[in-house]
PDB file of C-alpha atoms in Angstrom:
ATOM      1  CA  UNK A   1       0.000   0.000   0.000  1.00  0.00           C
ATOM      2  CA  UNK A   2       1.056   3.366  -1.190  1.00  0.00           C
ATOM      3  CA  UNK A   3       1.168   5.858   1.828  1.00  0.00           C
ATOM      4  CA  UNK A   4       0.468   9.776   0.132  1.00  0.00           C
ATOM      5  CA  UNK A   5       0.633  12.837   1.622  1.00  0.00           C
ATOM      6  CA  UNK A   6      -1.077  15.552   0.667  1.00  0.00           C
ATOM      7  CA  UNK A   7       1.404  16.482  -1.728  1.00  0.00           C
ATOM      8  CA  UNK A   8       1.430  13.687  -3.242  1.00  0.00           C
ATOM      9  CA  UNK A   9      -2.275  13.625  -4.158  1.00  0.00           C
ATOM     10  CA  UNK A  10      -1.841  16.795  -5.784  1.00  0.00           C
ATOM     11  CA  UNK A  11       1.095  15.581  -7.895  1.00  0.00           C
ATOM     12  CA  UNK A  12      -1.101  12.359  -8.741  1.00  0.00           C
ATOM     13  CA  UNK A  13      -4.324  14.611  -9.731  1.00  0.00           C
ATOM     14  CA  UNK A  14      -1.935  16.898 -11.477  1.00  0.00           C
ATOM     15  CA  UNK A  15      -0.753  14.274 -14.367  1.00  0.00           C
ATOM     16  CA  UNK A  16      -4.203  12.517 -14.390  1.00  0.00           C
ATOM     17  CA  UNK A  17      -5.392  16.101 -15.295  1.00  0.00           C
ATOM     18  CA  UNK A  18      -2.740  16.226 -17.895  1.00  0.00           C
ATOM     19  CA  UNK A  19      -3.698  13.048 -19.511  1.00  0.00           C
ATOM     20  CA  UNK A  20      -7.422  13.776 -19.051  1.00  0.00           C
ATOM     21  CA  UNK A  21      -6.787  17.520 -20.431  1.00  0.00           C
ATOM     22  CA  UNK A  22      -4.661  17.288 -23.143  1.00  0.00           C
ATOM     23  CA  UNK A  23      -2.244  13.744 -23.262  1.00  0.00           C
ATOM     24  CA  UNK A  24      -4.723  11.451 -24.141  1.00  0.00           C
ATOM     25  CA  UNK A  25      -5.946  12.814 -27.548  1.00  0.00           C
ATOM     26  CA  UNK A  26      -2.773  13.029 -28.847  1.00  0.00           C
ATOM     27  CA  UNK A  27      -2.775   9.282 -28.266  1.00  0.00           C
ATOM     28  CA  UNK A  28      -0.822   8.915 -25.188  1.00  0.00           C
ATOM     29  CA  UNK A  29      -1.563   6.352 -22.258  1.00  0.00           C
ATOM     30  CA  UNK A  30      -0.579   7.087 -18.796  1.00  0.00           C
ATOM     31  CA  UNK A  31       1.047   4.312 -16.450  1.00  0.00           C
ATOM     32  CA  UNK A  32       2.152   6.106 -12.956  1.00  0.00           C
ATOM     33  CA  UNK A  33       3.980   9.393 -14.111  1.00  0.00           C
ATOM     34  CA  UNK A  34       5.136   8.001 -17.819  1.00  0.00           C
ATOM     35  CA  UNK A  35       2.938   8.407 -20.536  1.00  0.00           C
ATOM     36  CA  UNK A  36       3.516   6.536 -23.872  1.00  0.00           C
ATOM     37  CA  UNK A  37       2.209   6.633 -27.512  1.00  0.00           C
ATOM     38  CA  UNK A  38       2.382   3.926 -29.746  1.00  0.00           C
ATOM     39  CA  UNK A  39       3.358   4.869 -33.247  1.00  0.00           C
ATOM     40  CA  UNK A  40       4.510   2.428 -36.426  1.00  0.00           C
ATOM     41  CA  UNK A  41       7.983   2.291 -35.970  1.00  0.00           C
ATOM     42  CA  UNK A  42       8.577   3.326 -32.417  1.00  0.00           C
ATOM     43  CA  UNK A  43       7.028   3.876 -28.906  1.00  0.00           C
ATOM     44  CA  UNK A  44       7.425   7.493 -27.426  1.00  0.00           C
ATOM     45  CA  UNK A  45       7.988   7.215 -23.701  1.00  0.00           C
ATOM     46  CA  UNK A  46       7.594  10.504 -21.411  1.00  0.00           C
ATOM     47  CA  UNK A  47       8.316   9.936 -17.847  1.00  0.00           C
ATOM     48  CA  UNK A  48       8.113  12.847 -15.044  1.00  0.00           C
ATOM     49  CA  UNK A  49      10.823  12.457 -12.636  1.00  0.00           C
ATOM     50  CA  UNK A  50      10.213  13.965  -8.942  1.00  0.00           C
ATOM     51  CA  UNK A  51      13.441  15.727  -7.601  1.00  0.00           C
ATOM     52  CA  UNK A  52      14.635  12.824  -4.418  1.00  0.00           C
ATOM     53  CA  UNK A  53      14.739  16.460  -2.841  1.00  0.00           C
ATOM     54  CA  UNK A  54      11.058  17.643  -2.783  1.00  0.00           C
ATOM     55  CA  UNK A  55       9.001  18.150   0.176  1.00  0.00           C
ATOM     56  CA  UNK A  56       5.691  19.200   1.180  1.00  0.00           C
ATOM     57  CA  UNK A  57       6.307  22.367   2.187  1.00  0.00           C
ATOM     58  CA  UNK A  58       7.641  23.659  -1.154  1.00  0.00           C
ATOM     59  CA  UNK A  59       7.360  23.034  -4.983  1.00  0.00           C
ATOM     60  CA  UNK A  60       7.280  19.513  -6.242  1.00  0.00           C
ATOM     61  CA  UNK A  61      10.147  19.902  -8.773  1.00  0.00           C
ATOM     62  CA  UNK A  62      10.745  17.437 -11.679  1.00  0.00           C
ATOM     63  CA  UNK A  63      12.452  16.741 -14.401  1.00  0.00           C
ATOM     64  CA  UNK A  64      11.234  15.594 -18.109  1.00  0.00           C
ATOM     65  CA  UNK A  65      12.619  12.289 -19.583  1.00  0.00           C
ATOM     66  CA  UNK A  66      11.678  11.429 -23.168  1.00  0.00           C
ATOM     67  CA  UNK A  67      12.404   8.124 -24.509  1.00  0.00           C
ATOM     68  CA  UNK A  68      11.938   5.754 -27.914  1.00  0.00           C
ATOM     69  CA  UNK A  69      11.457   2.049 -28.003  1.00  0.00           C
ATOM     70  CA  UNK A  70      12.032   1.044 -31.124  1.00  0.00           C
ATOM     71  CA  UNK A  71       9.695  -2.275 -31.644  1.00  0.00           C
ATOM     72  CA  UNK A  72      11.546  -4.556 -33.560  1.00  0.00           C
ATOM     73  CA  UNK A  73      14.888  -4.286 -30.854  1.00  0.00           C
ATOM     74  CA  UNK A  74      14.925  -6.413 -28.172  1.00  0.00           C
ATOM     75  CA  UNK A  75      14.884  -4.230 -24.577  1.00  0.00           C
ATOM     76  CA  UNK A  76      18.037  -3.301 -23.121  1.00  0.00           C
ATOM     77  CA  UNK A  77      19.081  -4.983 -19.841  1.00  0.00           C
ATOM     78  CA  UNK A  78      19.843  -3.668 -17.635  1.00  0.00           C
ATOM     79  CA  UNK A  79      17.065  -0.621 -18.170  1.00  0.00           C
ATOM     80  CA  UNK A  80      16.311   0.665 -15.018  1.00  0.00           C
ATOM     81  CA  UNK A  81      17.587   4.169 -15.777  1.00  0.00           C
ATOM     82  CA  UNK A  82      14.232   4.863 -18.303  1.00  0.00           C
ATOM     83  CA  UNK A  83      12.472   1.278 -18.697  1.00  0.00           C
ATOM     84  CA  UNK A  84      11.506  -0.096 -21.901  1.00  0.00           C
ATOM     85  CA  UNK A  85      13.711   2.482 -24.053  1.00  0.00           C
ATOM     86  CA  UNK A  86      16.552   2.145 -26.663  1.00  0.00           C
ATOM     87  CA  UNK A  87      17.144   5.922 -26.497  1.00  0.00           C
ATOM     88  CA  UNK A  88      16.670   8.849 -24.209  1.00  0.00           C
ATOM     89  CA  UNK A  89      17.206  12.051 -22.591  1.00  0.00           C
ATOM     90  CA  UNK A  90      16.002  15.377 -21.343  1.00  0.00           C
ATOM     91  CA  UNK A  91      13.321  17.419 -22.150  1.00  0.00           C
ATOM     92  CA  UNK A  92      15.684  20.674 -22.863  1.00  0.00           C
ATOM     93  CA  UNK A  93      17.869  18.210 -25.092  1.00  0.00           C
ATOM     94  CA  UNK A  94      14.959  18.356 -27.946  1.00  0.00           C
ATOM     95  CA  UNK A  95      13.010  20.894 -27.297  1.00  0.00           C
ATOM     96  CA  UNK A  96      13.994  24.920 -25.491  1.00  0.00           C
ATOM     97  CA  UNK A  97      12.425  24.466 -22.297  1.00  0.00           C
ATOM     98  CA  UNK A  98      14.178  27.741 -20.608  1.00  0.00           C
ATOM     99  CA  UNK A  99      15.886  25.472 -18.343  1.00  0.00           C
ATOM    100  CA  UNK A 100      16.347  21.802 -16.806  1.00  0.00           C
ATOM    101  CA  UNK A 101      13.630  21.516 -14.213  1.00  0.00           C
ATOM    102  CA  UNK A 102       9.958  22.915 -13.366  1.00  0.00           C
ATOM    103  CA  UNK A 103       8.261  23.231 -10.590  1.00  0.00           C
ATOM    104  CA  UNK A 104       4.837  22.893  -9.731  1.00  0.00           C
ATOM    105  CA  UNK A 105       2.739  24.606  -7.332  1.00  0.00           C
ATOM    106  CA  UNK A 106      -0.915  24.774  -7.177  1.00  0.00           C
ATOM    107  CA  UNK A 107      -1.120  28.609  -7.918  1.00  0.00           C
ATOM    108  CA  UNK A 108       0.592  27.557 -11.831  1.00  0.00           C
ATOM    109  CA  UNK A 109      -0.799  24.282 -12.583  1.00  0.00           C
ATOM    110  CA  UNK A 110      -3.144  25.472 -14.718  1.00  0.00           C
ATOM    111  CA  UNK A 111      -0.543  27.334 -16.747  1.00  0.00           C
ATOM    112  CA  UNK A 112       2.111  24.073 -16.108  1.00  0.00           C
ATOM    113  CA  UNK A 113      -0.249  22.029 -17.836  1.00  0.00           C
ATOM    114  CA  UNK A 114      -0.597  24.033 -20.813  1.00  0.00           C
ATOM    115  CA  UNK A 115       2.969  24.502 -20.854  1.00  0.00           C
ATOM    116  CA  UNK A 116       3.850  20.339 -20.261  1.00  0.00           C
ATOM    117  CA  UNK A 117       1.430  19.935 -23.189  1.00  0.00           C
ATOM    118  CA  UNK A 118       2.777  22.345 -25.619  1.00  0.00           C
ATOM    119  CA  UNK A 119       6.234  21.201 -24.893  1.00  0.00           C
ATOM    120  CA  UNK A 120       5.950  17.324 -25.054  1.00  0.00           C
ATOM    121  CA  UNK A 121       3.620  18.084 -28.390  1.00  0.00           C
ATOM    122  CA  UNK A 122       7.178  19.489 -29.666  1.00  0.00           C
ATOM    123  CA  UNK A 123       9.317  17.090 -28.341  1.00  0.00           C
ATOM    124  CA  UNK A 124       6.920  14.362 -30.158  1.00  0.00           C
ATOM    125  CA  UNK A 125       7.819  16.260 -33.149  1.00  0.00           C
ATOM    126  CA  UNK A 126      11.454  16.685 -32.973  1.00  0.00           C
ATOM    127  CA  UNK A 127      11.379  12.477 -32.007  1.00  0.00           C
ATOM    128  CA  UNK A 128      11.241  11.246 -35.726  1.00  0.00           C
ATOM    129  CA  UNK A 129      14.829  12.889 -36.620  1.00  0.00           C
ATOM    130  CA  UNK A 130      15.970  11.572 -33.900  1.00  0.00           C
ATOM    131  CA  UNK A 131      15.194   7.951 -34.254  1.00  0.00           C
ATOM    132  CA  UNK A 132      16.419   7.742 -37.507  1.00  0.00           C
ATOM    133  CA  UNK A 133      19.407   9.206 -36.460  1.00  0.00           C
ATOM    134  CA  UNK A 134      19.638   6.694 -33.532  1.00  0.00           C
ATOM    135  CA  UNK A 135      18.605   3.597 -34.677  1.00  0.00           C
ATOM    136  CA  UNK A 136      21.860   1.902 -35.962  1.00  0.00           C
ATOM    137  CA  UNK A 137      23.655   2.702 -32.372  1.00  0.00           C
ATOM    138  CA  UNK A 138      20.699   0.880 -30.615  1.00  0.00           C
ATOM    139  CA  UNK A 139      20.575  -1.857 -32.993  1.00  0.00           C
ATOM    140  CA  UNK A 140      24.056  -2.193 -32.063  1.00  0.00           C
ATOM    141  CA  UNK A 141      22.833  -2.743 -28.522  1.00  0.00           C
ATOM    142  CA  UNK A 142      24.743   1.225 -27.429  1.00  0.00           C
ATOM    143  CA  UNK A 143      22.415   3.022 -25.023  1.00  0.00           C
ATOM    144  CA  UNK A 144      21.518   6.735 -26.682  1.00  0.00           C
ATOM    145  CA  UNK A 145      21.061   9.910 -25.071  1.00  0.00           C
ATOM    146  CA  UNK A 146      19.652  12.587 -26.948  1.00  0.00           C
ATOM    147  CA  UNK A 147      22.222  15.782 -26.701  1.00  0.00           C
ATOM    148  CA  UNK A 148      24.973  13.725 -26.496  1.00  0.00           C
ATOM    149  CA  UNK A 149      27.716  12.895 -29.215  1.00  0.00           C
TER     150      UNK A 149
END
């Protein structure tokens, strides 16, 4: 059994509202805090990270991973950095995100989840470069992080 704080219930409500909002019709499906969307020659992972330094008493600050699973690889062991991906990396490594975390409060979720939505909707876009462009490596069984050369 899960114990939540209050905090916590607000996070969880938070990225339900996000999938319920805006997530869902662009075809994602939320497990926990990673939504994925299926698409013909790869799986688009975005997971939320939580900061292992937030609290209750101030902004629950996380971190944006985006991922690929290419579906004719076989998964990557060990995984556990971003399970059930070939390739990944930050948010900010695709997409200008004006910096490498966010923080959310309830006086800007409203304007975090129109911002979240906006800038996984252009991370989605920026993916199919980056697949082709990472394929080969992962086939080769090398784990891929987007930014990095």
């Amino acid at each position: 059994v899960r114990c939540h704080n209050m905090a916590e219930v607000f996070v969880d409500r938070f990225f339900s509202e996000l999938q319920k909002q805006h997530l869902k019709q662009l075809g994602y499906k939320k497990e926990r805090r990673t939504f994925s969307r299926e698409l013909p020659e790869y799986i688009e992972r975005i997971q939320f990270q939580g900061s292992q330094w937030n609290s209750a008493d101030t902004p629950w600050r996380f971190y944006i991973n985006v991922g690929i699973q290419f579906r004719d690889l076989p998964r990557r062991h060990p995984d556990r950095d971003f399970p059930n991906t070939h390739a990944h990396g930050r948010i900010e490594n695709l997409v200008s995100t004006g910096g490498g975390f966010f923080e959310l409060t309830e006086q800007n979720a409203k304007e975090m989840l129109e911002n979240i939505s906006t800038l996984v909707t252009k991370a989605s876009n920026a993916l199919p470069q980056v697949a082709l462009a990472t394929y080969e490596k992962c086939k080769e069984g090398q784990l891929v992080w987007f930014g990095v050369t």
